[in-house]
């Protein structure tokens, strides 16, 4: 008798021992805008601070390597954020908060920021993040929109977040 039934079993055992549980299970991280900040005491040509929370649903650490994002307030483009930014995102239930500075592009945009010093305004952050993972670089879509109160004590975020739902590797 030939032991042909053992050969497939040996292959499965050999491949299963190469990776945790036999396979790397990867999920794209989720992104959410926690805060958009334009201080009422800042000059009109200052930057807009955006805090983004990143959740890593994986059982291993990942990190950012680049952000390419655009910020719009009430439909008007404020400016880009395009930088190599290495930020570790540990495996946990807690979010990692990343603070980004959007620099207004053009003189008109800087003057328009004056109108965002108070009241509630619609924000949109769109673009992509490049994530370093054990299985290589992943380009993850970042999109979050919502309404934000500016210039008051009730500054809080709300909105619809999408991120991690599609990657364009």
GROMACS .gro file of N, CA and C in nm:
model
  507
    1UNK      N    1   0.083  -0.119   0.000
    1UNK     CA    2   0.000   0.000   0.000
    1UNK      C    3   0.087   0.124   0.000
    2UNK      N    4   0.044   0.221  -0.078
    2UNK     CA    5   0.115   0.349  -0.082
    2UNK      C    6   0.047   0.448   0.011
    3UNK      N    7   0.125   0.521   0.090
    3UNK     CA    8   0.065   0.618   0.185
    3UNK      C    9   0.033   0.751   0.116
    4UNK      N   10  -0.050   0.752   0.014
    4UNK     CA   11  -0.083   0.876  -0.058
    4UNK      C   12  -0.174   0.967   0.022
    5UNK      N   13  -0.247   0.915   0.115
    5UNK     CA   14  -0.336   0.998   0.197
    5UNK      C   15  -0.261   1.087   0.293
    6UNK      N   16  -0.138   1.052   0.326
    6UNK     CA   17  -0.059   1.133   0.418
    6UNK      C   18   0.006   1.253   0.352
    7UNK      N   19   0.031   1.245   0.222
    7UNK     CA   20   0.099   1.355   0.153
    7UNK      C   21   0.019   1.486   0.158
    8UNK      N   22  -0.110   1.487   0.125
    8UNK     CA   23  -0.186   1.613   0.139
    8UNK      C   24  -0.191   1.663   0.282
    9UNK      N   25  -0.199   1.572   0.377
    9UNK     CA   26  -0.202   1.612   0.517
    9UNK      C   27  -0.070   1.678   0.558
   10UNK      N   28   0.041   1.629   0.508
   10UNK     CA   29   0.172   1.689   0.535
   10UNK      C   30   0.182   1.829   0.476
   11UNK      N   31   0.131   1.848   0.356
   11UNK     CA   32   0.133   1.981   0.292
   11UNK      C   33   0.050   2.080   0.372
   12UNK      N   34  -0.065   2.039   0.417
   12UNK     CA   35  -0.151   2.128   0.496
   12UNK      C   36  -0.082   2.166   0.626
   13UNK      N   37  -0.020   2.071   0.691
   13UNK     CA   38   0.050   2.100   0.817
   13UNK      C   39   0.168   2.193   0.793
   14UNK      N   40   0.242   2.172   0.685
   14UNK     CA   41   0.358   2.257   0.655
   14UNK      C   42   0.315   2.399   0.624
   15UNK      N   43   0.212   2.417   0.543
   15UNK     CA   44   0.165   2.551   0.510
   15UNK      C   45   0.100   2.619   0.630
   16UNK      N   46   0.030   2.544   0.710
   16UNK     CA   47  -0.036   2.600   0.827
   16UNK      C   48   0.061   2.649   0.931
   17UNK      N   49   0.180   2.591   0.937
   17UNK     CA   50   0.279   2.633   1.035
   17UNK      C   51   0.356   2.758   0.996
   18UNK      N   52   0.339   2.805   0.872
   18UNK     CA   53   0.413   2.922   0.823
   18UNK      C   54   0.352   3.054   0.865
   19UNK      N   55   0.225   3.057   0.893
   19UNK     CA   56   0.157   3.180   0.931
   19UNK      C   57   0.068   3.152   1.051
   20UNK      N   58   0.035   3.256   1.128
   20UNK     CA   59  -0.054   3.234   1.242
   20UNK      C   60  -0.188   3.177   1.196
   21UNK      N   61  -0.226   3.069   1.253
   21UNK     CA   62  -0.350   3.000   1.219
   21UNK      C   63  -0.359   2.966   1.071
   22UNK      N   64  -0.245   2.963   1.003
   22UNK     CA   65  -0.243   2.922   0.864
   22UNK      C   66  -0.272   3.031   0.764
   23UNK      N   67  -0.309   3.149   0.810
   23UNK     CA   68  -0.345   3.254   0.714
   23UNK      C   69  -0.335   3.390   0.783
   24UNK      N   70  -0.289   3.492   0.710
   24UNK     CA   71  -0.293   3.629   0.762
   24UNK      C   72  -0.430   3.684   0.729
   25UNK      N   73  -0.502   3.723   0.830
   25UNK     CA   74  -0.632   3.785   0.808
   25UNK      C   75  -0.611   3.934   0.829
   26UNK      N   76  -0.635   4.013   0.725
   26UNK     CA   77  -0.611   4.157   0.732
   26UNK      C   78  -0.741   4.231   0.705
   27UNK      N   79  -0.765   4.336   0.783
   27UNK     CA   80  -0.876   4.427   0.759
   27UNK      C   81  -0.820   4.568   0.756
   28UNK      N   82  -0.870   4.650   0.663
   28UNK     CA   83  -0.826   4.789   0.657
   28UNK      C   84  -0.870   4.862   0.783
   29UNK      N   85  -0.791   4.959   0.827
   29UNK     CA   86  -0.829   5.037   0.946
   29UNK      C   87  -0.946   5.129   0.915
   30UNK      N   88  -1.012   5.173   1.020
   30UNK     CA   89  -1.124   5.269   1.007
   30UNK      C   90  -1.074   5.406   1.050
   31UNK      N   91  -1.126   5.510   0.985
   31UNK     CA   92  -1.087   5.648   1.013
   31UNK      C   93  -1.211   5.729   1.047
   32UNK      N   94  -1.194   5.823   1.142
   32UNK     CA   95  -1.302   5.914   1.178
   32UNK      C   96  -1.243   6.048   1.221
   33UNK      N   97  -1.302   6.156   1.174
   33UNK     CA   98  -1.257   6.289   1.215
   33UNK      C   99  -1.313   6.316   1.354
   34UNK      N  100  -1.224   6.342   1.448
   34UNK     CA  101  -1.265   6.369   1.586
   34UNK      C  102  -1.285   6.519   1.610
   35UNK      N  103  -1.209   6.600   1.540
   35UNK     CA  104  -1.218   6.745   1.562
   35UNK      C  105  -1.159   6.820   1.445
   36UNK      N  106  -1.222   6.932   1.411
   36UNK     CA  107  -1.168   7.029   1.317
   36UNK      C  108  -1.158   7.158   1.396
   37UNK      N  109  -1.040   7.216   1.400
   37UNK     CA  110  -1.018   7.330   1.489
   37UNK      C  111  -0.960   7.449   1.415
   38UNK      N  112  -1.026   7.559   1.426
   38UNK     CA  113  -0.977   7.688   1.378
   38UNK      C  114  -0.999   7.785   1.492
   39UNK      N  115  -0.894   7.815   1.565
   39UNK     CA  116  -0.904   7.899   1.684
   39UNK      C  117  -0.948   8.039   1.646
   40UNK      N  118  -1.039   8.095   1.724
   40UNK     CA  119  -1.089   8.229   1.695
   40UNK      C  120  -0.982   8.335   1.710
   41UNK      N  121  -0.873   8.305   1.781
   41UNK     CA  122  -0.766   8.402   1.799
   41UNK      C  123  -0.658   8.392   1.692
   42UNK      N  124  -0.668   8.291   1.604
   42UNK     CA  125  -0.568   8.274   1.500
   42UNK      C  126  -0.585   8.379   1.391
   43UNK      N  127  -0.477   8.405   1.322
   43UNK     CA  128  -0.484   8.497   1.209
   43UNK      C  129  -0.547   8.425   1.091
   44UNK      N  130  -0.601   8.498   0.995
   44UNK     CA  131  -0.670   8.436   0.882
   44UNK      C  132  -0.580   8.346   0.796
   45UNK      N  133  -0.449   8.363   0.802
   45UNK     CA  134  -0.362   8.280   0.718
   45UNK      C  135  -0.308   8.158   0.792
   46UNK      N  136  -0.370   8.124   0.905
   46UNK     CA  137  -0.320   8.011   0.983
   46UNK      C  138  -0.373   7.878   0.930
   47UNK      N  139  -0.322   7.773   0.988
   47UNK     CA  140  -0.362   7.639   0.946
   47UNK      C  141  -0.489   7.595   1.018
   48UNK      N  142  -0.551   7.492   0.965
   48UNK     CA  143  -0.667   7.430   1.027
   48UNK      C  144  -0.622   7.296   1.082
   49UNK      N  145  -0.643   7.275   1.210
   49UNK     CA  146  -0.603   7.150   1.274
   49UNK      C  147  -0.717   7.049   1.265
   50UNK      N  148  -0.684   6.928   1.223
   50UNK     CA  149  -0.782   6.819   1.213
   50UNK      C  150  -0.728   6.700   1.291
   51UNK      N  151  -0.807   6.650   1.384
   51UNK     CA  152  -0.770   6.530   1.459
   51UNK      C  153  -0.847   6.412   1.400
   52UNK      N  154  -0.773   6.311   1.358
   52UNK     CA  155  -0.833   6.192   1.299
   52UNK      C  156  -0.805   6.074   1.390
   53UNK      N  157  -0.907   5.997   1.417
   53UNK     CA  158  -0.889   5.876   1.497
   53UNK      C  159  -0.879   5.756   1.402
   54UNK      N  160  -0.783   5.668   1.430
   54UNK     CA  161  -0.758   5.550   1.348
   54UNK      C  162  -0.775   5.426   1.435
   55UNK      N  163  -0.860   5.334   1.390
   55UNK     CA  164  -0.882   5.207   1.460
   55UNK      C  165  -0.819   5.094   1.380
   56UNK      N  166  -0.744   5.011   1.448
   56UNK     CA  167  -0.681   4.895   1.387
   56UNK      C  168  -0.757   4.770   1.431
   57UNK      N  169  -0.835   4.708   1.343
   57UNK     CA  170  -0.913   4.591   1.382
   57UNK      C  171  -0.833   4.459   1.378
   58UNK      N  172  -0.707   4.467   1.341
   58UNK     CA  173  -0.625   4.348   1.323
   58UNK      C  174  -0.564   4.302   1.455
   59UNK      N  175  -0.511   4.181   1.456
   59UNK     CA  176  -0.445   4.130   1.576
   59UNK      C  177  -0.293   4.150   1.569
   60UNK      N  178  -0.251   4.244   1.484
   60UNK     CA  179  -0.109   4.281   1.473
   60UNK      C  180  -0.100   4.431   1.450
   61UNK      N  181   0.015   4.488   1.487
   61UNK     CA  182   0.035   4.633   1.471
   61UNK      C  183   0.057   4.668   1.325
   62UNK      N  184   0.002   4.782   1.286
   62UNK     CA  185   0.027   4.840   1.154
   62UNK      C  186   0.074   4.983   1.178
   63UNK      N  187   0.114   5.052   1.072
   63UNK     CA  188   0.153   5.192   1.087
   63UNK      C  189   0.120   5.266   0.959
   64UNK      N  190   0.105   5.396   0.974
   64UNK     CA  191   0.086   5.480   0.856
   64UNK      C  192   0.224   5.505   0.796
   65UNK      N  193   0.228   5.527   0.666
   65UNK     CA  194   0.353   5.571   0.605
   65UNK      C  195   0.331   5.700   0.525
   66UNK      N  196   0.208   5.728   0.488
   66UNK     CA  197   0.179   5.851   0.412
   66UNK      C  198   0.030   5.883   0.420
   67UNK      N  199  -0.001   6.013   0.430
   67UNK     CA  200  -0.137   6.064   0.419
   67UNK      C  201  -0.145   6.156   0.299
   68UNK      N  202  -0.250   6.141   0.220
   68UNK     CA  203  -0.280   6.231   0.107
   68UNK      C  204  -0.427   6.268   0.120
   69UNK      N  205  -0.454   6.379   0.189
   69UNK     CA  206  -0.591   6.416   0.221
   69UNK      C  207  -0.623   6.558   0.175
   70UNK      N  208  -0.751   6.585   0.157
   70UNK     CA  209  -0.801   6.718   0.125
   70UNK      C  210  -0.911   6.753   0.225
   71UNK      N  211  -0.916   6.880   0.265
   71UNK     CA  212  -1.018   6.929   0.359
   71UNK      C  213  -1.104   7.032   0.288
   72UNK      N  214  -1.237   7.015   0.303
   72UNK     CA  215  -1.333   7.115   0.254
   72UNK      C  216  -1.423   7.156   0.369
   73UNK      N  217  -1.451   7.283   0.377
   73UNK     CA  218  -1.545   7.338   0.474
   73UNK      C  219  -1.656   7.407   0.397
   74UNK      N  220  -1.780   7.366   0.422
   74UNK     CA  221  -1.896   7.420   0.350
   74UNK      C  222  -1.874   7.420   0.198
   75UNK      N  223  -1.815   7.314   0.147
   75UNK     CA  224  -1.795   7.299   0.003
   75UNK      C  225  -1.674   7.372  -0.053
   76UNK      N  226  -1.604   7.448   0.027
   76UNK     CA  227  -1.487   7.522  -0.019
   76UNK      C  228  -1.360   7.449   0.022
   77UNK      N  229  -1.271   7.428  -0.075
   77UNK     CA  230  -1.147   7.360  -0.047
   77UNK      C  231  -1.058   7.448   0.040
   78UNK      N  232  -1.014   7.393   0.153
   78UNK     CA  233  -0.923   7.465   0.242
   78UNK      C  234  -0.780   7.439   0.201
   79UNK      N  235  -0.747   7.312   0.184
   79UNK     CA  236  -0.610   7.281   0.145
   79UNK      C  237  -0.579   7.133   0.159
   80UNK      N  238  -0.460   7.098   0.116
   80UNK     CA  239  -0.418   6.957   0.121
   80UNK      C  240  -0.336   6.925   0.245
   81UNK      N  241  -0.326   6.797   0.272
   81UNK     CA  242  -0.229   6.744   0.367
   81UNK      C  243  -0.165   6.626   0.296
   82UNK      N  244  -0.043   6.644   0.251
   82UNK     CA  245   0.029   6.539   0.180
   82UNK      C  246   0.168   6.526   0.241
   83UNK      N  247   0.184   6.424   0.324
   83UNK     CA  248   0.312   6.405   0.393
   83UNK      C  249   0.336   6.259   0.423
   84UNK      N  250   0.465   6.226   0.429
   84UNK     CA  251   0.505   6.098   0.482
   84UNK      C  252   0.495   6.111   0.633
   85UNK      N  253   0.415   6.027   0.694
   85UNK     CA  254   0.393   6.033   0.838
   85UNK      C  255   0.391   5.891   0.893
   86UNK      N  256   0.497   5.854   0.962
   86UNK     CA  257   0.503   5.720   1.019
   86UNK      C  258   0.448   5.726   1.161
   87UNK      N  259   0.330   5.667   1.178
   87UNK     CA  260   0.262   5.667   1.307
   87UNK      C  261   0.218   5.524   1.336
   88UNK      N  262   0.268   5.464   1.443
   88UNK     CA  263   0.225   5.328   1.475
   88UNK      C  264   0.079   5.325   1.519
   89UNK      N  265   0.008   5.225   1.472
   89UNK     CA  266  -0.132   5.204   1.511
   89UNK      C  267  -0.139   5.064   1.573
   90UNK      N  268  -0.133   5.058   1.707
   90UNK     CA  269  -0.128   4.927   1.773
   90UNK      C  270  -0.259   4.851   1.760
   91UNK      N  271  -0.249   4.722   1.781
   91UNK     CA  272  -0.368   4.638   1.782
   91UNK      C  273  -0.436   4.658   1.915
   92UNK      N  274  -0.553   4.716   1.914
   92UNK     CA  275  -0.627   4.738   2.037
   92UNK      C  276  -0.766   4.787   2.002
   93UNK      N  277  -0.849   4.793   2.105
   93UNK     CA  278  -0.984   4.845   2.086
   93UNK      C  279  -0.985   4.997   2.090
   94UNK      N  280  -0.875   5.058   2.136
   94UNK     CA  281  -0.867   5.203   2.146
   94UNK      C  282  -0.820   5.262   2.014
   95UNK      N  283  -0.866   5.382   1.986
   95UNK     CA  284  -0.825   5.452   1.864
   95UNK      C  285  -0.695   5.526   1.888
   96UNK      N  286  -0.618   5.541   1.783
   96UNK     CA  287  -0.498   5.625   1.783
   96UNK      C  288  -0.538   5.758   1.722
   97UNK      N  289  -0.511   5.867   1.791
   97UNK     CA  290  -0.548   5.999   1.740
   97UNK      C  291  -0.428   6.062   1.671
   98UNK      N  292  -0.451   6.110   1.549
   98UNK     CA  293  -0.348   6.171   1.467
   98UNK      C  294  -0.389   6.316   1.442
   99UNK      N  295  -0.302   6.412   1.473
   99UNK     CA  296  -0.331   6.553   1.448
   99UNK      C  297  -0.261   6.597   1.319
  100UNK      N  298  -0.339   6.656   1.230
  100UNK     CA  299  -0.288   6.700   1.100
  100UNK      C  300  -0.313   6.849   1.083
  101UNK      N  301  -0.221   6.917   1.018
  101UNK     CA  302  -0.234   7.061   0.991
  101UNK      C  303  -0.259   7.082   0.843
  102UNK      N  304  -0.375   7.133   0.810
  102UNK     CA  305  -0.408   7.166   0.672
  102UNK      C  306  -0.374   7.313   0.649
  103UNK      N  307  -0.288   7.338   0.552
  103UNK     CA  308  -0.247   7.475   0.521
  103UNK      C  309  -0.336   7.527   0.409
  104UNK      N  310  -0.402   7.640   0.432
  104UNK     CA  311  -0.488   7.695   0.328
  104UNK      C  312  -0.410   7.719   0.199
  105UNK      N  313  -0.469   7.681   0.087
  105UNK     CA  314  -0.403   7.701  -0.042
  105UNK      C  315  -0.460   7.824  -0.109
  106UNK      N  316  -0.375   7.918  -0.141
  106UNK     CA  317  -0.416   8.041  -0.209
  106UNK      C  318  -0.463   8.149  -0.114
  107UNK      N  319  -0.452   8.273  -0.162
  107UNK     CA  320  -0.491   8.387  -0.078
  107UNK      C  321  -0.641   8.392  -0.055
  108UNK      N  322  -0.720   8.353  -0.155
  108UNK     CA  323  -0.865   8.355  -0.138
  108UNK      C  324  -0.910   8.258  -0.029
  109UNK      N  325  -0.850   8.140  -0.026
  109UNK     CA  326  -0.887   8.041   0.076
  109UNK      C  327  -0.857   8.092   0.215
  110UNK      N  328  -0.745   8.161   0.230
  110UNK     CA  329  -0.710   8.213   0.362
  110UNK      C  330  -0.810   8.318   0.408
  111UNK      N  331  -0.856   8.402   0.317
  111UNK     CA  332  -0.955   8.503   0.355
  111UNK      C  333  -1.089   8.438   0.388
  112UNK      N  334  -1.124   8.331   0.316
  112UNK     CA  335  -1.252   8.263   0.339
  112UNK      C  336  -1.257   8.195   0.475
  113UNK      N  337  -1.141   8.160   0.531
  113UNK     CA  338  -1.141   8.097   0.663
  113UNK      C  339  -1.201   8.186   0.770
  114UNK      N  340  -1.198   8.314   0.748
  114UNK     CA  341  -1.255   8.408   0.845
  114UNK      C  342  -1.402   8.378   0.871
  115UNK      N  343  -1.474   8.330   0.769
  115UNK     CA  344  -1.616   8.302   0.786
  115UNK      C  345  -1.642   8.175   0.867
  116UNK      N  346  -1.540   8.095   0.892
  116UNK     CA  347  -1.556   7.971   0.967
  116UNK      C  348  -1.520   7.986   1.115
  117UNK      N  349  -1.505   8.105   1.164
  117UNK     CA  350  -1.462   8.126   1.302
  117UNK      C  351  -1.572   8.098   1.404
  118UNK      N  352  -1.697   8.094   1.360
  118UNK     CA  353  -1.806   8.063   1.453
  118UNK      C  354  -1.920   7.997   1.376
  119UNK      N  355  -2.008   7.934   1.451
  119UNK     CA  356  -2.123   7.868   1.390
  119UNK      C  357  -2.094   7.722   1.358
  120UNK      N  358  -2.192   7.657   1.298
  120UNK     CA  359  -2.179   7.517   1.260
  120UNK      C  360  -2.155   7.509   1.111
  121UNK      N  361  -2.054   7.433   1.073
  121UNK     CA  362  -2.016   7.422   0.932
  121UNK      C  363  -1.996   7.276   0.893
  122UNK      N  364  -2.016   7.248   0.768
  122UNK     CA  365  -2.000   7.113   0.713
  122UNK      C  366  -1.854   7.091   0.676
  123UNK      N  367  -1.796   6.979   0.719
  123UNK     CA  368  -1.660   6.946   0.682
  123UNK      C  369  -1.659   6.817   0.602
  124UNK      N  370  -1.561   6.805   0.514
  124UNK     CA  371  -1.537   6.681   0.439
  124UNK      C  372  -1.386   6.661   0.434
  125UNK      N  373  -1.340   6.546   0.480
  125UNK     CA  374  -1.200   6.506   0.468
  125UNK      C  375  -1.199   6.384   0.377
  126UNK      N  376  -1.125   6.393   0.266
  126UNK     CA  377  -1.118   6.282   0.170
  126UNK      C  378  -0.975   6.260   0.126
  127UNK      N  379  -0.948   6.139   0.085
  127UNK     CA  380  -0.816   6.108   0.033
  127UNK      C  381  -0.781   5.964   0.062
  128UNK      N  382  -0.652   5.942   0.089
  128UNK     CA  383  -0.608   5.806   0.119
  128UNK      C  384  -0.491   5.808   0.217
  129UNK      N  385  -0.475   5.695   0.283
  129UNK     CA  386  -0.362   5.672   0.373
  129UNK      C  387  -0.291   5.548   0.324
  130UNK      N  388  -0.160   5.552   0.326
  130UNK     CA  389  -0.081   5.434   0.293
  130UNK      C  390  -0.041   5.371   0.426
  131UNK      N  391  -0.079   5.245   0.442
  131UNK     CA  392  -0.054   5.172   0.567
  131UNK      C  393   0.051   5.065   0.543
  132UNK      N  394   0.144   5.053   0.637
  132UNK     CA  395   0.244   4.946   0.633
  132UNK      C  396   0.190   4.830   0.718
  133UNK      N  397   0.183   4.713   0.656
  133UNK     CA  398   0.132   4.595   0.723
  133UNK      C  399   0.232   4.481   0.704
  134UNK      N  400   0.218   4.372   0.778
  134UNK     CA  401   0.307   4.257   0.757
  134UNK      C  402   0.295   4.196   0.617
  135UNK      N  403   0.186   4.225   0.548
  135UNK     CA  404   0.168   4.169   0.414
  135UNK      C  405   0.195   4.272   0.305
  136UNK      N  406   0.256   4.385   0.341
  136UNK     CA  407   0.291   4.487   0.242
  136UNK      C  408   0.217   4.618   0.263
  137UNK      N  409   0.242   4.714   0.174
  137UNK     CA  410   0.176   4.845   0.180
  137UNK      C  411   0.034   4.834   0.127
  138UNK      N  412  -0.059   4.903   0.195
  138UNK     CA  413  -0.199   4.907   0.152
  138UNK      C  414  -0.240   5.053   0.140
  139UNK      N  415  -0.306   5.087   0.032
  139UNK     CA  416  -0.361   5.221   0.012
  139UNK      C  417  -0.508   5.215   0.050
  140UNK      N  418  -0.543   5.290   0.156
  140UNK     CA  419  -0.676   5.282   0.214
  140UNK      C  420  -0.748   5.414   0.194
  141UNK      N  421  -0.870   5.408   0.146
  141UNK     CA  422  -0.951   5.528   0.125
  141UNK      C  423  -0.992   5.586   0.260
  142UNK      N  424  -0.984   5.719   0.270
  142UNK     CA  425  -1.027   5.791   0.388
  142UNK      C  426  -1.134   5.890   0.342
  143UNK      N  427  -1.251   5.882   0.403
  143UNK     CA  428  -1.358   5.977   0.371
  143UNK      C  429  -1.446   5.993   0.495
  144UNK      N  430  -1.461   6.115   0.538
  144UNK     CA  431  -1.545   6.143   0.655
  144UNK      C  432  -1.606   6.281   0.636
  145UNK      N  433  -1.735   6.289   0.657
  145UNK     CA  434  -1.807   6.415   0.644
  145UNK      C  435  -1.898   6.432   0.764
  146UNK      N  436  -1.925   6.556   0.799
  146UNK     CA  437  -2.015   6.582   0.910
  146UNK      C  438  -2.026   6.731   0.936
  147UNK      N  439  -2.092   6.765   1.043
  147UNK     CA  440  -2.109   6.903   1.084
  147UNK      C  441  -2.030   6.926   1.211
  148UNK      N  442  -1.970   7.043   1.221
  148UNK     CA  443  -1.885   7.074   1.335
  148UNK      C  444  -1.914   7.217   1.379
  149UNK      N  445  -1.925   7.236   1.512
  149UNK     CA  446  -1.944   7.369   1.569
  149UNK      C  447  -1.806   7.434   1.586
  150UNK      N  448  -1.794   7.557   1.542
  150UNK     CA  449  -1.668   7.630   1.553
  150UNK      C  450  -1.684   7.747   1.647
  151UNK      N  451  -1.578   7.776   1.723
  151UNK     CA  452  -1.571   7.898   1.802
  151UNK      C  453  -1.654   7.901   1.927
  152UNK      N  454  -1.708   7.789   1.970
  152UNK     CA  455  -1.788   7.790   2.091
  152UNK      C  456  -1.742   7.682   2.187
  153UNK      N  457  -1.809   7.677   2.298
  153UNK     CA  458  -1.775   7.575   2.397
  153UNK      C  459  -1.827   7.438   2.358
  154UNK      N  460  -1.923   7.435   2.264
  154UNK     CA  461  -1.984   7.307   2.228
  154UNK      C  462  -1.921   7.247   2.103
  155UNK      N  463  -1.792   7.271   2.084
  155UNK     CA  464  -1.725   7.211   1.969
  155UNK      C  465  -1.727   7.061   1.984
  156UNK      N  466  -1.789   6.995   1.891
  156UNK     CA  467  -1.796   6.848   1.894
  156UNK      C  468  -1.808   6.799   1.752
  157UNK      N  469  -1.776   6.674   1.732
  157UNK     CA  470  -1.784   6.621   1.598
  157UNK      C  471  -1.903   6.529   1.584
  158UNK      N  472  -1.949   6.522   1.464
  158UNK     CA  473  -2.047   6.422   1.426
  158UNK      C  474  -2.033   6.408   1.275
  159UNK      N  475  -2.072   6.297   1.225
  159UNK     CA  476  -2.062   6.282   1.081
  159UNK      C  477  -2.070   6.138   1.039
  160UNK      N  478  -2.060   6.121   0.907
  160UNK     CA  479  -2.062   5.988   0.850
  160UNK      C  480  -1.920   5.954   0.811
  161UNK      N  481  -1.873   5.843   0.857
  161UNK     CA  482  -1.735   5.803   0.829
  161UNK      C  483  -1.733   5.683   0.736
  162UNK      N  484  -1.643   5.689   0.642
  162UNK     CA  485  -1.611   5.570   0.565
  162UNK      C  486  -1.461   5.563   0.561
  163UNK      N  487  -1.411   5.451   0.567
  163UNK     CA  488  -1.266   5.433   0.563
  163UNK      C  489  -1.238   5.287   0.584
  164UNK      N  490  -1.145   5.242   0.511
  164UNK     CA  491  -1.113   5.102   0.522
  164UNK      C  492  -1.206   5.014   0.442
  165UNK      N  493  -1.308   5.071   0.378
  165UNK     CA  494  -1.400   4.990   0.303
  165UNK      C  495  -1.346   4.956   0.165
  166UNK      N  496  -1.255   5.035   0.117
  166UNK     CA  497  -1.200   5.006  -0.013
  166UNK      C  498  -1.055   5.048  -0.019
  167UNK      N  499  -0.974   4.964  -0.076
  167UNK     CA  500  -0.834   5.000  -0.094
  167UNK      C  501  -0.802   4.991  -0.241
  168UNK      N  502  -0.709   5.072  -0.282
  168UNK     CA  503  -0.670   5.074  -0.423
  168UNK      C  504  -0.522   5.044  -0.434
  169UNK      N  505  -0.488   4.925  -0.389
  169UNK     CA  506  -0.346   4.887  -0.385
  169UNK      C  507  -0.290   4.875  -0.523
   0.00000   0.00000   0.00000
